[in-house]
CSV table of C-alpha atoms in Angstrom, one decimal:
chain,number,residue,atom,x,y,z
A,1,UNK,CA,23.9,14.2,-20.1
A,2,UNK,CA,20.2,12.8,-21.4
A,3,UNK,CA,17.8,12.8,-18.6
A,4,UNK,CA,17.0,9.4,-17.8
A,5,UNK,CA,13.7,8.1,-16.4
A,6,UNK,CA,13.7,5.1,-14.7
A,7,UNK,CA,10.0,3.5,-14.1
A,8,UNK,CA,8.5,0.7,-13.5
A,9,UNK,CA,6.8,-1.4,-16.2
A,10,UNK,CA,4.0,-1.1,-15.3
A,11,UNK,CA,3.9,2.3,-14.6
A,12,UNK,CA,5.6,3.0,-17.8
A,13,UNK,CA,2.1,1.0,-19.3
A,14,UNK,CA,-0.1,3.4,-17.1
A,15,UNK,CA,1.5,6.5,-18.9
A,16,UNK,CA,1.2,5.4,-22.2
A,17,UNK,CA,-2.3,4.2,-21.8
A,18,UNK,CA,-3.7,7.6,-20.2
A,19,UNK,CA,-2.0,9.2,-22.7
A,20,UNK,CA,-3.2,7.6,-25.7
A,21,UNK,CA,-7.1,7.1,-24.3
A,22,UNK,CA,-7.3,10.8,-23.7
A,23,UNK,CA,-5.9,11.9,-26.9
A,24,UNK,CA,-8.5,9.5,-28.5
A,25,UNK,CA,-11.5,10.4,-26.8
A,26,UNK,CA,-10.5,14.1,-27.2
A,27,UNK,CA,-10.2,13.6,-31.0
A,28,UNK,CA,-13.6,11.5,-31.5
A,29,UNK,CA,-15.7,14.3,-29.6
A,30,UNK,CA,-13.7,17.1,-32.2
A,31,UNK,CA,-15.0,15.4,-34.7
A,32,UNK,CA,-18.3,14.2,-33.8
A,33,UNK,CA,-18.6,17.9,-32.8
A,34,UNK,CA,-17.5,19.1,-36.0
A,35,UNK,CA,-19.6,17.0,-38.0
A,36,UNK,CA,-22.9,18.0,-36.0
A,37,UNK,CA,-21.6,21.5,-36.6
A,38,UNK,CA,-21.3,21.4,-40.4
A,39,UNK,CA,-24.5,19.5,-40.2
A,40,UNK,CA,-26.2,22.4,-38.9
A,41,UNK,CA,-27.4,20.5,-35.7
A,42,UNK,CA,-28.0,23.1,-32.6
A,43,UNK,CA,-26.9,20.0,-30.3
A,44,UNK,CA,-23.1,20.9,-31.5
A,45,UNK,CA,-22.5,23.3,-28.7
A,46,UNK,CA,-19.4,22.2,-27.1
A,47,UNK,CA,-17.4,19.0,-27.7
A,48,UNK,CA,-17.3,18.2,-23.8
A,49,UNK,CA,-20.8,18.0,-24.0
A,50,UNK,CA,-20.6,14.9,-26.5
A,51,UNK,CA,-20.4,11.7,-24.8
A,52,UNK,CA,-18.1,8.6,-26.5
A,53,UNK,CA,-19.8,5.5,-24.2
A,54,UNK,CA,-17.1,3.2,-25.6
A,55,UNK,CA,-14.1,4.4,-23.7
A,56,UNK,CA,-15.9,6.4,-20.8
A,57,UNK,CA,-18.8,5.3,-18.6
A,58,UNK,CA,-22.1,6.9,-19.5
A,59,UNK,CA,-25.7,5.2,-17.5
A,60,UNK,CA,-27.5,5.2,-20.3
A,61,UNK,CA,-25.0,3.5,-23.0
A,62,UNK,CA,-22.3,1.8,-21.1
A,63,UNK,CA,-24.0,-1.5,-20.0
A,64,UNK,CA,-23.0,-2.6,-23.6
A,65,UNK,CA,-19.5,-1.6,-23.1
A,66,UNK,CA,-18.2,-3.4,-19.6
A,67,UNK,CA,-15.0,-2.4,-20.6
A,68,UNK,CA,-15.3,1.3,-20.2
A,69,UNK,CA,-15.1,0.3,-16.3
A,70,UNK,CA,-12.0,0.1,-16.7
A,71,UNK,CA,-10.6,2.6,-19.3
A,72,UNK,CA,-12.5,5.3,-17.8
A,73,UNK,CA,-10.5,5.7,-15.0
A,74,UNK,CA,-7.6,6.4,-17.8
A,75,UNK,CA,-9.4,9.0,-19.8
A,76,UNK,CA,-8.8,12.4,-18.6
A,77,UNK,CA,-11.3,15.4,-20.8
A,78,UNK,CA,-9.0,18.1,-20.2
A,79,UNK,CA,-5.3,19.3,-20.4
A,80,UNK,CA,-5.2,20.0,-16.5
A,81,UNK,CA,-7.2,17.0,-15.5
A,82,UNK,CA,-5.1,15.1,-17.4
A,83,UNK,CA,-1.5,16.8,-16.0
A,84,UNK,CA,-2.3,15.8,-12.4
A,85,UNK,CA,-3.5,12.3,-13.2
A,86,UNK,CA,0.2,11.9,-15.4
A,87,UNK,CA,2.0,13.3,-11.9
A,88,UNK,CA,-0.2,11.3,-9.9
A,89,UNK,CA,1.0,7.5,-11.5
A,90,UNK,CA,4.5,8.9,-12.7
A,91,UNK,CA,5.7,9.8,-8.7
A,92,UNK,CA,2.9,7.7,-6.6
A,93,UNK,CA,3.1,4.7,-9.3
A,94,UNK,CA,6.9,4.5,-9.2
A,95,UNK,CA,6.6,4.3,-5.4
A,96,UNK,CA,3.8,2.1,-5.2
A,97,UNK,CA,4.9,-0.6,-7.8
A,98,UNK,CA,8.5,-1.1,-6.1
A,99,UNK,CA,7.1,-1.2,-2.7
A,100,UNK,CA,4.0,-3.6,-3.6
A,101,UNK,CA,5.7,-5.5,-6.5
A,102,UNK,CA,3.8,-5.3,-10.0
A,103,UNK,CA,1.5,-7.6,-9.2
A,104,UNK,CA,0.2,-6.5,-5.9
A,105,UNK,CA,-0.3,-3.4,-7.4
A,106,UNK,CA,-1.8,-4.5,-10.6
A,107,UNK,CA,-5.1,-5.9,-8.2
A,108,UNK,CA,-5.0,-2.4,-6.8
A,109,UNK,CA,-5.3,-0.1,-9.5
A,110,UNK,CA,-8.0,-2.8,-10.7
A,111,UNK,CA,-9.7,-2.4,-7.2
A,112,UNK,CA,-9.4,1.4,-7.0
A,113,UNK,CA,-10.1,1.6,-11.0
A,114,UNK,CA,-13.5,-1.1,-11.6
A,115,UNK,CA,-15.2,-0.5,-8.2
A,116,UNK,CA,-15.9,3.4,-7.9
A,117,UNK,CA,-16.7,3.6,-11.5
A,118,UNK,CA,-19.6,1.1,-11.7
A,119,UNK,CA,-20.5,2.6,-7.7
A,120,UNK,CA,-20.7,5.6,-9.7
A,121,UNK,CA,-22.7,4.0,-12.4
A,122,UNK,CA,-25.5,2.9,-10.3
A,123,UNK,CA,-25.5,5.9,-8.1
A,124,UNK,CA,-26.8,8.0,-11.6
A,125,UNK,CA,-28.8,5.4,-12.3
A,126,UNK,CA,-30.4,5.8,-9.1
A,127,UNK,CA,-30.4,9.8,-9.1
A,128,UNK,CA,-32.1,9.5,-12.8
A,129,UNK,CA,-34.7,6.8,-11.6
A,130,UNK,CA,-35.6,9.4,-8.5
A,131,UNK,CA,-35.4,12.7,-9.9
A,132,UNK,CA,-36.3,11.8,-13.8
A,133,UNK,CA,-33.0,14.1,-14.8
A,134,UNK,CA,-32.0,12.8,-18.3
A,135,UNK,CA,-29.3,14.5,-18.3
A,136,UNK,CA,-28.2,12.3,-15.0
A,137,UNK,CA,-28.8,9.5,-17.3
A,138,UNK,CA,-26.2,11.1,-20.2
A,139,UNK,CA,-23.5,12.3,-17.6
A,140,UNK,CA,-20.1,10.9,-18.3
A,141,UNK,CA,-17.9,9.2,-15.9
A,142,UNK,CA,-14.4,9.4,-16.2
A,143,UNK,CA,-11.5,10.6,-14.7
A,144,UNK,CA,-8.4,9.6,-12.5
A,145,UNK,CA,-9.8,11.0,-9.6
A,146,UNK,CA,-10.8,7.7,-7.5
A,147,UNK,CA,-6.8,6.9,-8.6
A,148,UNK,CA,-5.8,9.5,-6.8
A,149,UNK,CA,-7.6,8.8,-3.7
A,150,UNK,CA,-6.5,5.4,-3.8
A,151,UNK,CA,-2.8,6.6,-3.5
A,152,UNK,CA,-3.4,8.8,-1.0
A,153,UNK,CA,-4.4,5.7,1.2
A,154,UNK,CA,-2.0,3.8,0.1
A,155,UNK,CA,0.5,6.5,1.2
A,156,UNK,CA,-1.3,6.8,4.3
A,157,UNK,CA,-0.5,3.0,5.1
A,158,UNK,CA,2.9,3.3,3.8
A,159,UNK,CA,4.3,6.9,5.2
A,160,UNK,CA,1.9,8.1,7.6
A,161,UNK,CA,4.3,10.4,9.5
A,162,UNK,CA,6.2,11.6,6.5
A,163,UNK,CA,5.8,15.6,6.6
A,164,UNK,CA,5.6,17.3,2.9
A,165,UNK,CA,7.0,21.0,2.9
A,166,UNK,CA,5.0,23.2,0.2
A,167,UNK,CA,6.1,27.1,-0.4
A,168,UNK,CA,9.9,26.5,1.6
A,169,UNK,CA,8.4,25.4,4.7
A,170,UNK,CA,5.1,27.7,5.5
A,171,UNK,CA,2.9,24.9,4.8
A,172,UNK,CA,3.7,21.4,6.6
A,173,UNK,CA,1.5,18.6,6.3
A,174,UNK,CA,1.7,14.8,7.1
A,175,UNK,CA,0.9,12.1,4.9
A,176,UNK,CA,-1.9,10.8,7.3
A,177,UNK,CA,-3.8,14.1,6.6
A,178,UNK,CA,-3.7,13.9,2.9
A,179,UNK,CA,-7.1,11.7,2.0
A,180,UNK,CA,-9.3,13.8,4.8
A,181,UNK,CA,-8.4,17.0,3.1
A,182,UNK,CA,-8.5,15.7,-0.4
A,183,UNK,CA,-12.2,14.3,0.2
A,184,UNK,CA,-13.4,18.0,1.7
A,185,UNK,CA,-11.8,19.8,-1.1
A,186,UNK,CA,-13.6,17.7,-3.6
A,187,UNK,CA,-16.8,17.2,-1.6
A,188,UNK,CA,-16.6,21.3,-1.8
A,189,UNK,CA,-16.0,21.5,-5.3
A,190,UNK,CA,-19.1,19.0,-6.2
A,191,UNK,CA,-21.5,21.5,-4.2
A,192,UNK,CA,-19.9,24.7,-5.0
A,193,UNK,CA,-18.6,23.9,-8.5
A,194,UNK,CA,-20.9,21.1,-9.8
A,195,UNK,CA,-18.3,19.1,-10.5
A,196,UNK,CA,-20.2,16.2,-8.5
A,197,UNK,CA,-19.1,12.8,-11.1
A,198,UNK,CA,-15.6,13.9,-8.9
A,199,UNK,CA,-16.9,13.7,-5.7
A,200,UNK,CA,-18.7,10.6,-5.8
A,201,UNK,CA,-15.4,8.6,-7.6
A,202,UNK,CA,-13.4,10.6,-4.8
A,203,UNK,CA,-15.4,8.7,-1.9
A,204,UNK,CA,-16.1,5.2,-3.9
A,205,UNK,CA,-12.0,5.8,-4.4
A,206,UNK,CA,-11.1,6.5,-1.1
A,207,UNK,CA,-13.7,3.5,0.5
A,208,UNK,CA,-12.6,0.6,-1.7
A,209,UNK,CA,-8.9,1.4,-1.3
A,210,UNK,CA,-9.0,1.3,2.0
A,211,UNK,CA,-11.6,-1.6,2.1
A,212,UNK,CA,-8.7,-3.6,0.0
A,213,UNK,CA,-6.1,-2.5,1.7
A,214,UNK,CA,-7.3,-3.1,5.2
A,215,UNK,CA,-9.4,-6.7,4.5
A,216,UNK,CA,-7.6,-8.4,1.3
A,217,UNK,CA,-4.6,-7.0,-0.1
A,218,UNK,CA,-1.6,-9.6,-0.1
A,219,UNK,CA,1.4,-8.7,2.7
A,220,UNK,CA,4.6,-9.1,3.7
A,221,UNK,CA,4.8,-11.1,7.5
A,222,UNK,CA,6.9,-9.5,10.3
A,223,UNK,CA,9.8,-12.0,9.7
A,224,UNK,CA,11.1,-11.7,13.4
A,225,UNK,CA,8.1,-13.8,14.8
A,226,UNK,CA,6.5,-16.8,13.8
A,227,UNK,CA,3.7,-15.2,11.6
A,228,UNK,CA,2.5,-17.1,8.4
A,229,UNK,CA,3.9,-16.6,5.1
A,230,UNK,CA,1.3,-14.4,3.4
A,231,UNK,CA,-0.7,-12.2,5.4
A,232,UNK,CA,-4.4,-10.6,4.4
A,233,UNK,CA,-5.0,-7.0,5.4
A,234,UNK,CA,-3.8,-4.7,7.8
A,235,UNK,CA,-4.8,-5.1,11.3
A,236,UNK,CA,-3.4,-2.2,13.0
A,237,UNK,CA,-5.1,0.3,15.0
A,238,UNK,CA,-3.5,3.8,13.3
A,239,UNK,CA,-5.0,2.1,9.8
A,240,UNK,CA,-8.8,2.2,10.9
A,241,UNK,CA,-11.1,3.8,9.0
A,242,UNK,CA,-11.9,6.3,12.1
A,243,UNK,CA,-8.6,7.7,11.8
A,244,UNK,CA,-8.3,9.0,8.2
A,245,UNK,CA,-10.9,11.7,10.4
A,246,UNK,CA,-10.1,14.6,12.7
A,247,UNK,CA,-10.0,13.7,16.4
A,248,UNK,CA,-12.9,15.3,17.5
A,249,UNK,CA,-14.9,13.0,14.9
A,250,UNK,CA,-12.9,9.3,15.9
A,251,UNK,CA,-15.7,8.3,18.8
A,252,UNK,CA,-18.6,8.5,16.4
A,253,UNK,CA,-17.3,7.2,13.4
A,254,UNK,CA,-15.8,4.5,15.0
A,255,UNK,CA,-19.5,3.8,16.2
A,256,UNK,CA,-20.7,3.6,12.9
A,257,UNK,CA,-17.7,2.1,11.2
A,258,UNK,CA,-17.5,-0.5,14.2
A,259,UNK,CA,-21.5,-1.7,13.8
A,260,UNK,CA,-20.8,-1.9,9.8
A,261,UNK,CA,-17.9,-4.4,10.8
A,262,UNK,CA,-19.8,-6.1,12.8
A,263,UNK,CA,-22.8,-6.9,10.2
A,264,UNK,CA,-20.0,-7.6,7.4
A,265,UNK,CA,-18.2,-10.1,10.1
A,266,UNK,CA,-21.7,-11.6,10.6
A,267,UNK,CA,-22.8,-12.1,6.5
A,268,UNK,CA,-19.0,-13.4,6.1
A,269,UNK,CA,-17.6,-11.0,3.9
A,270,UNK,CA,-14.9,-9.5,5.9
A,271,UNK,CA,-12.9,-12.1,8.1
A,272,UNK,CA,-12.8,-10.9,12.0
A,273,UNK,CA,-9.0,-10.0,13.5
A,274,UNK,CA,-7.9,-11.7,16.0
A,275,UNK,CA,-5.5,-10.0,18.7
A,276,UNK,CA,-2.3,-11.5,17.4
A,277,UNK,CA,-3.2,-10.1,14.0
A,278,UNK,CA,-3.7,-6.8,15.8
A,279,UNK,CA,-0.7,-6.5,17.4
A,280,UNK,CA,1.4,-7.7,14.6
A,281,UNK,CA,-0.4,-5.3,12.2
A,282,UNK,CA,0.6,-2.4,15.1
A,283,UNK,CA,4.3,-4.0,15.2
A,284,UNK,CA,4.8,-3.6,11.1
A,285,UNK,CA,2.8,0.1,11.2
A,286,UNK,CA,5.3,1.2,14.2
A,287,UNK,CA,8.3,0.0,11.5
A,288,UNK,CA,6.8,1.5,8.9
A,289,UNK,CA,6.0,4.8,10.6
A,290,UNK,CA,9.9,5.1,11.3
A,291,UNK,CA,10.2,5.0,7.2
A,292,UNK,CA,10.6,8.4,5.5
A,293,UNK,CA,8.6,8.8,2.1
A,294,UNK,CA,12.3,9.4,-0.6
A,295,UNK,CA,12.8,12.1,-3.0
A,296,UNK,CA,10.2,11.6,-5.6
A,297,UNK,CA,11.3,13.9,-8.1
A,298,UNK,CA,14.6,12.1,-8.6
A,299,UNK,CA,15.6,8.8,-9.4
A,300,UNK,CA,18.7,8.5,-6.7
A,301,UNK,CA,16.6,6.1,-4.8
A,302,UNK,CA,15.8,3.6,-7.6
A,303,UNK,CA,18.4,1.2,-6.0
A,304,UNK,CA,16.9,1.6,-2.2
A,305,UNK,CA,14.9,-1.0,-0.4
A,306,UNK,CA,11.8,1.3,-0.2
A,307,UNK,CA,9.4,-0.1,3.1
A,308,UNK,CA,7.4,-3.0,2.5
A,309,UNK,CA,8.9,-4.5,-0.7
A,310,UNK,CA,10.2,-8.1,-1.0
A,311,UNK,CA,13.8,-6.8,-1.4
A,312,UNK,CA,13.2,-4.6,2.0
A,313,UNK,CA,12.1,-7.9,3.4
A,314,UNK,CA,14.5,-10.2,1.9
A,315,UNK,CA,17.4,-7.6,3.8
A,316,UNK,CA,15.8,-8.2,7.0
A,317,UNK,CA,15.6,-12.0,6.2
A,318,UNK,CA,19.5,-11.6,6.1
A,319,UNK,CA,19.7,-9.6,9.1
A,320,UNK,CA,18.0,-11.5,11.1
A,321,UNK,CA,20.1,-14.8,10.0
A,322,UNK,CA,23.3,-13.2,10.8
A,323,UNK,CA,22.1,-12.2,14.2
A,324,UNK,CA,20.8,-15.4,15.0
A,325,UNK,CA,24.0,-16.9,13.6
A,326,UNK,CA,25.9,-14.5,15.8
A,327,UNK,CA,24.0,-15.6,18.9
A,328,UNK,CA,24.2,-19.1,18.1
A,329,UNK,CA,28.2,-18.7,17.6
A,330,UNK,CA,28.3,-16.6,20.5
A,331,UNK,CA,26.4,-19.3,22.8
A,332,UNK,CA,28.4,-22.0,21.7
A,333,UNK,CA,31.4,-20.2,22.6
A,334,UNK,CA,30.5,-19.4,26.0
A,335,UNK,CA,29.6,-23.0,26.3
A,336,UNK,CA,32.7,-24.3,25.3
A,337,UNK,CA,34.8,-22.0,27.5
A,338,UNK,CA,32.9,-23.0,30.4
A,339,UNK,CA,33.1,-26.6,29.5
A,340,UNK,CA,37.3,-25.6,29.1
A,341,UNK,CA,37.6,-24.3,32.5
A,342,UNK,CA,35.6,-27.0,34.5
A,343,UNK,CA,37.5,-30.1,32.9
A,344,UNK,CA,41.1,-27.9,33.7
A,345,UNK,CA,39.7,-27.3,37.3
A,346,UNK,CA,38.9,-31.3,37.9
A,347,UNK,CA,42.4,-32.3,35.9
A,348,UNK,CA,44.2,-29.9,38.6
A,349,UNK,CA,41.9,-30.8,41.8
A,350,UNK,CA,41.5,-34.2,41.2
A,351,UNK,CA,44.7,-35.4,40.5
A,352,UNK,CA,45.9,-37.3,43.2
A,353,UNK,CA,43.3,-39.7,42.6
A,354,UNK,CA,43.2,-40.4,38.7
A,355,UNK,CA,46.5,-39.0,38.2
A,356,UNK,CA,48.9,-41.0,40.3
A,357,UNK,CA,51.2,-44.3,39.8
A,358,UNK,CA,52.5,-45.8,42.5
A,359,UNK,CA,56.6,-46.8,42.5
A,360,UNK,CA,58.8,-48.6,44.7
A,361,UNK,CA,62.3,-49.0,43.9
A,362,UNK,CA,64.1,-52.4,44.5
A,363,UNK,CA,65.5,-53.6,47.3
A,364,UNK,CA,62.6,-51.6,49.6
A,365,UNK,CA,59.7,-53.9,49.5
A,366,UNK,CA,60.2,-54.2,52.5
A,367,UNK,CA,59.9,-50.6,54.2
A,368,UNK,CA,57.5,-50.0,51.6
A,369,UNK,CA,55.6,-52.2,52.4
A,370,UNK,CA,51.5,-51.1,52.0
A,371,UNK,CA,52.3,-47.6,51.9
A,372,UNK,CA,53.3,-47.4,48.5
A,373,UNK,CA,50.0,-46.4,47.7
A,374,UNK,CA,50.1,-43.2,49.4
A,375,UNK,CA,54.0,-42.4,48.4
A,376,UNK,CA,53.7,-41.5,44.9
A,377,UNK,CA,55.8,-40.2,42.3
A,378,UNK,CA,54.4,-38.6,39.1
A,379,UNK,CA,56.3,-39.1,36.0
């Protein structure tokens, strides 16, 4: 039997688009490299040192090319890079897209894609104005990293609780813990390695996802109370920025985190919760946190309602009709059996009142007299 891979649209577009950018960069530095190197130039040392400003982001060339903000996150310079970034839309866009709806996660992968890479931008832009490194100026910015911290966030919100099992069970780790140890390893790799254009789109990934997600992103309401139809954000307490963090380092972050609220509230950029949007962001977190994270390596699920989708919500739209259907039905019937029994119980007590006719046969007016009022006969 063919092996059949069901995706999303546009996941499917994702794919296609890494694969194709990558392939095209990769080519273009060959021969760029190639021609410098039958050129004689001592510049052609390595094609990954040659820089193509049109498809990734480079400080010094790239403000001609606002595109590359965009496609950059797409182009990938090496065979591994470009593996984990292909597994990270293929299983976490599937998921993602059916949970969020195309749309929804169309603004996120713009969010999580446009925003690190021109944070990244003006931070070497910065570094070269300080240090007067040229080389900062040249450095190219590219790379699905800042994706993959998005996701990470977004599985945080989604799954929190959901344990992965690595190596047949020796190493167990909850979804929640993902993004903390994901920034570490790649804030160690930028010091130890160099490999510092990750570590920066690994933060500016990881803070705009979860600015989006928390302040703006579209949501479904908690359709058992009387919330409004579209909801901004996520108000709940386990989805603060404090704890993405270990919880020796929740007081002091929170502090800081807490005093950056407060001066965003205050310039009107982020909109303050109120305790109703609180507690119903803690009501859909705690329903959510009951969710498990399904198989991703199969496509068994592709008819489930995953968490959060409109056809999860549209099921509990349905539930929640029948059971108020089923209280109503239930109500009414308890109603009318009472009403039953208390007109049966006045019939039977009240009957020698409204149910009696008086009769006197001929010929004993006389002995009858007044009385035939209380003498009765019921026919």
């Amino acid at each position: 039997m063919p092996l059949r891979i069901n995706l999303p649209p546009l996941t499917r577009i994702l794919l296609g688009v890494l694969l194709a950018l990558s392939v095209l960069t990769g080519a273009l530095r060959y021969r760029i490299w190639n021609a410098q190197r039958g050129a004689g130039d001592d510049r052609a040392s390595q094609p990954s040192s040659i820089v193509i400003p049109f498809l990734t982001v480079v400080p010094q060339l790239s403000i001609f090319y606002p595109w590359v903000f965009v496609t950059a996150t797409l182009v990938e310079q090496n065979l591994f890079a470009l593996a984990i970034t292909a597994a990270t839309i293929f299983y976490g866009g599937k998921y993602l897209e059916r949970a969020w709806s195309s749309p929804e996660f169309a603004k996120f992968l713009l969010v999580v894609s446009v925003v690190p890479n021109a944070l990244a931008f003006a931070t070497y832009i910065v570094w070269f104005a300080i240090a007067g490194d040229v080389l900062r100026a040249m450095t190219t910015i590219c790379g699905g990293v800042a994706l993959q911290a998005g996701f990470l966030v977004a599985f945080k919100q989604l799954v929190p609780e959901h344990t992965v099992t690595i190596a047949k069970g020796i190493v167990q780790i909850r979804v929640k813990h993902f993004p903390a140890l994901f920034l570490l390893a790649t804030t160690l790799s930028g010091f130890i390695f160099g490999t510092d254009v990750a570590a920066f789109l690994a933060w500016y990934g990881f803070l705009s996802s979860w600015t989006f997600l928390r302040f703006y992103k579209s949501s479904f309401p908690d359709l058992s109370t009387s919330q409004q139809p579209t909801l901004k954000g996520d108000a709940s307490e386990t989805f603060a920025f404090a704890y993405f963090f270990p919880d020796p380092l929740h007081g002091p972050i929170a502090t800081i985190s807490g005093a950056i609220y407060n001066i965003l509230v205050a310039l009107r950029i982020c909109t303050p919760f109120s305790d109703y949007d609180i507690s119903a962001g803690n009501s859909r977190a705690e329903a959510r946190g009951e969710a498990g994270l399904p198989s991703l390596l199969n496509n068994r699920n592709a008819g489930v309602a995953l968490p959060g989708s409109a056809r999860a919500e549209a099921e509990r739209r349905r539930a929640l009709a029948l059971k108020a259907l089923d209280q109503r039905l239930h109500a009414a019937t308890s109603k009318a059996q009472s009403a039953g029994q208390a007109t049966v119980s006045t019939a039977a007590g009240g009957s020698s009142v409204l149910g009696e006719t008086s009769f006197t046969p001929e010929g004993h007016d006389d002995r009858a007299g007044g009385g035939g009022g209380e003498q009765s006969s019921h026919s």
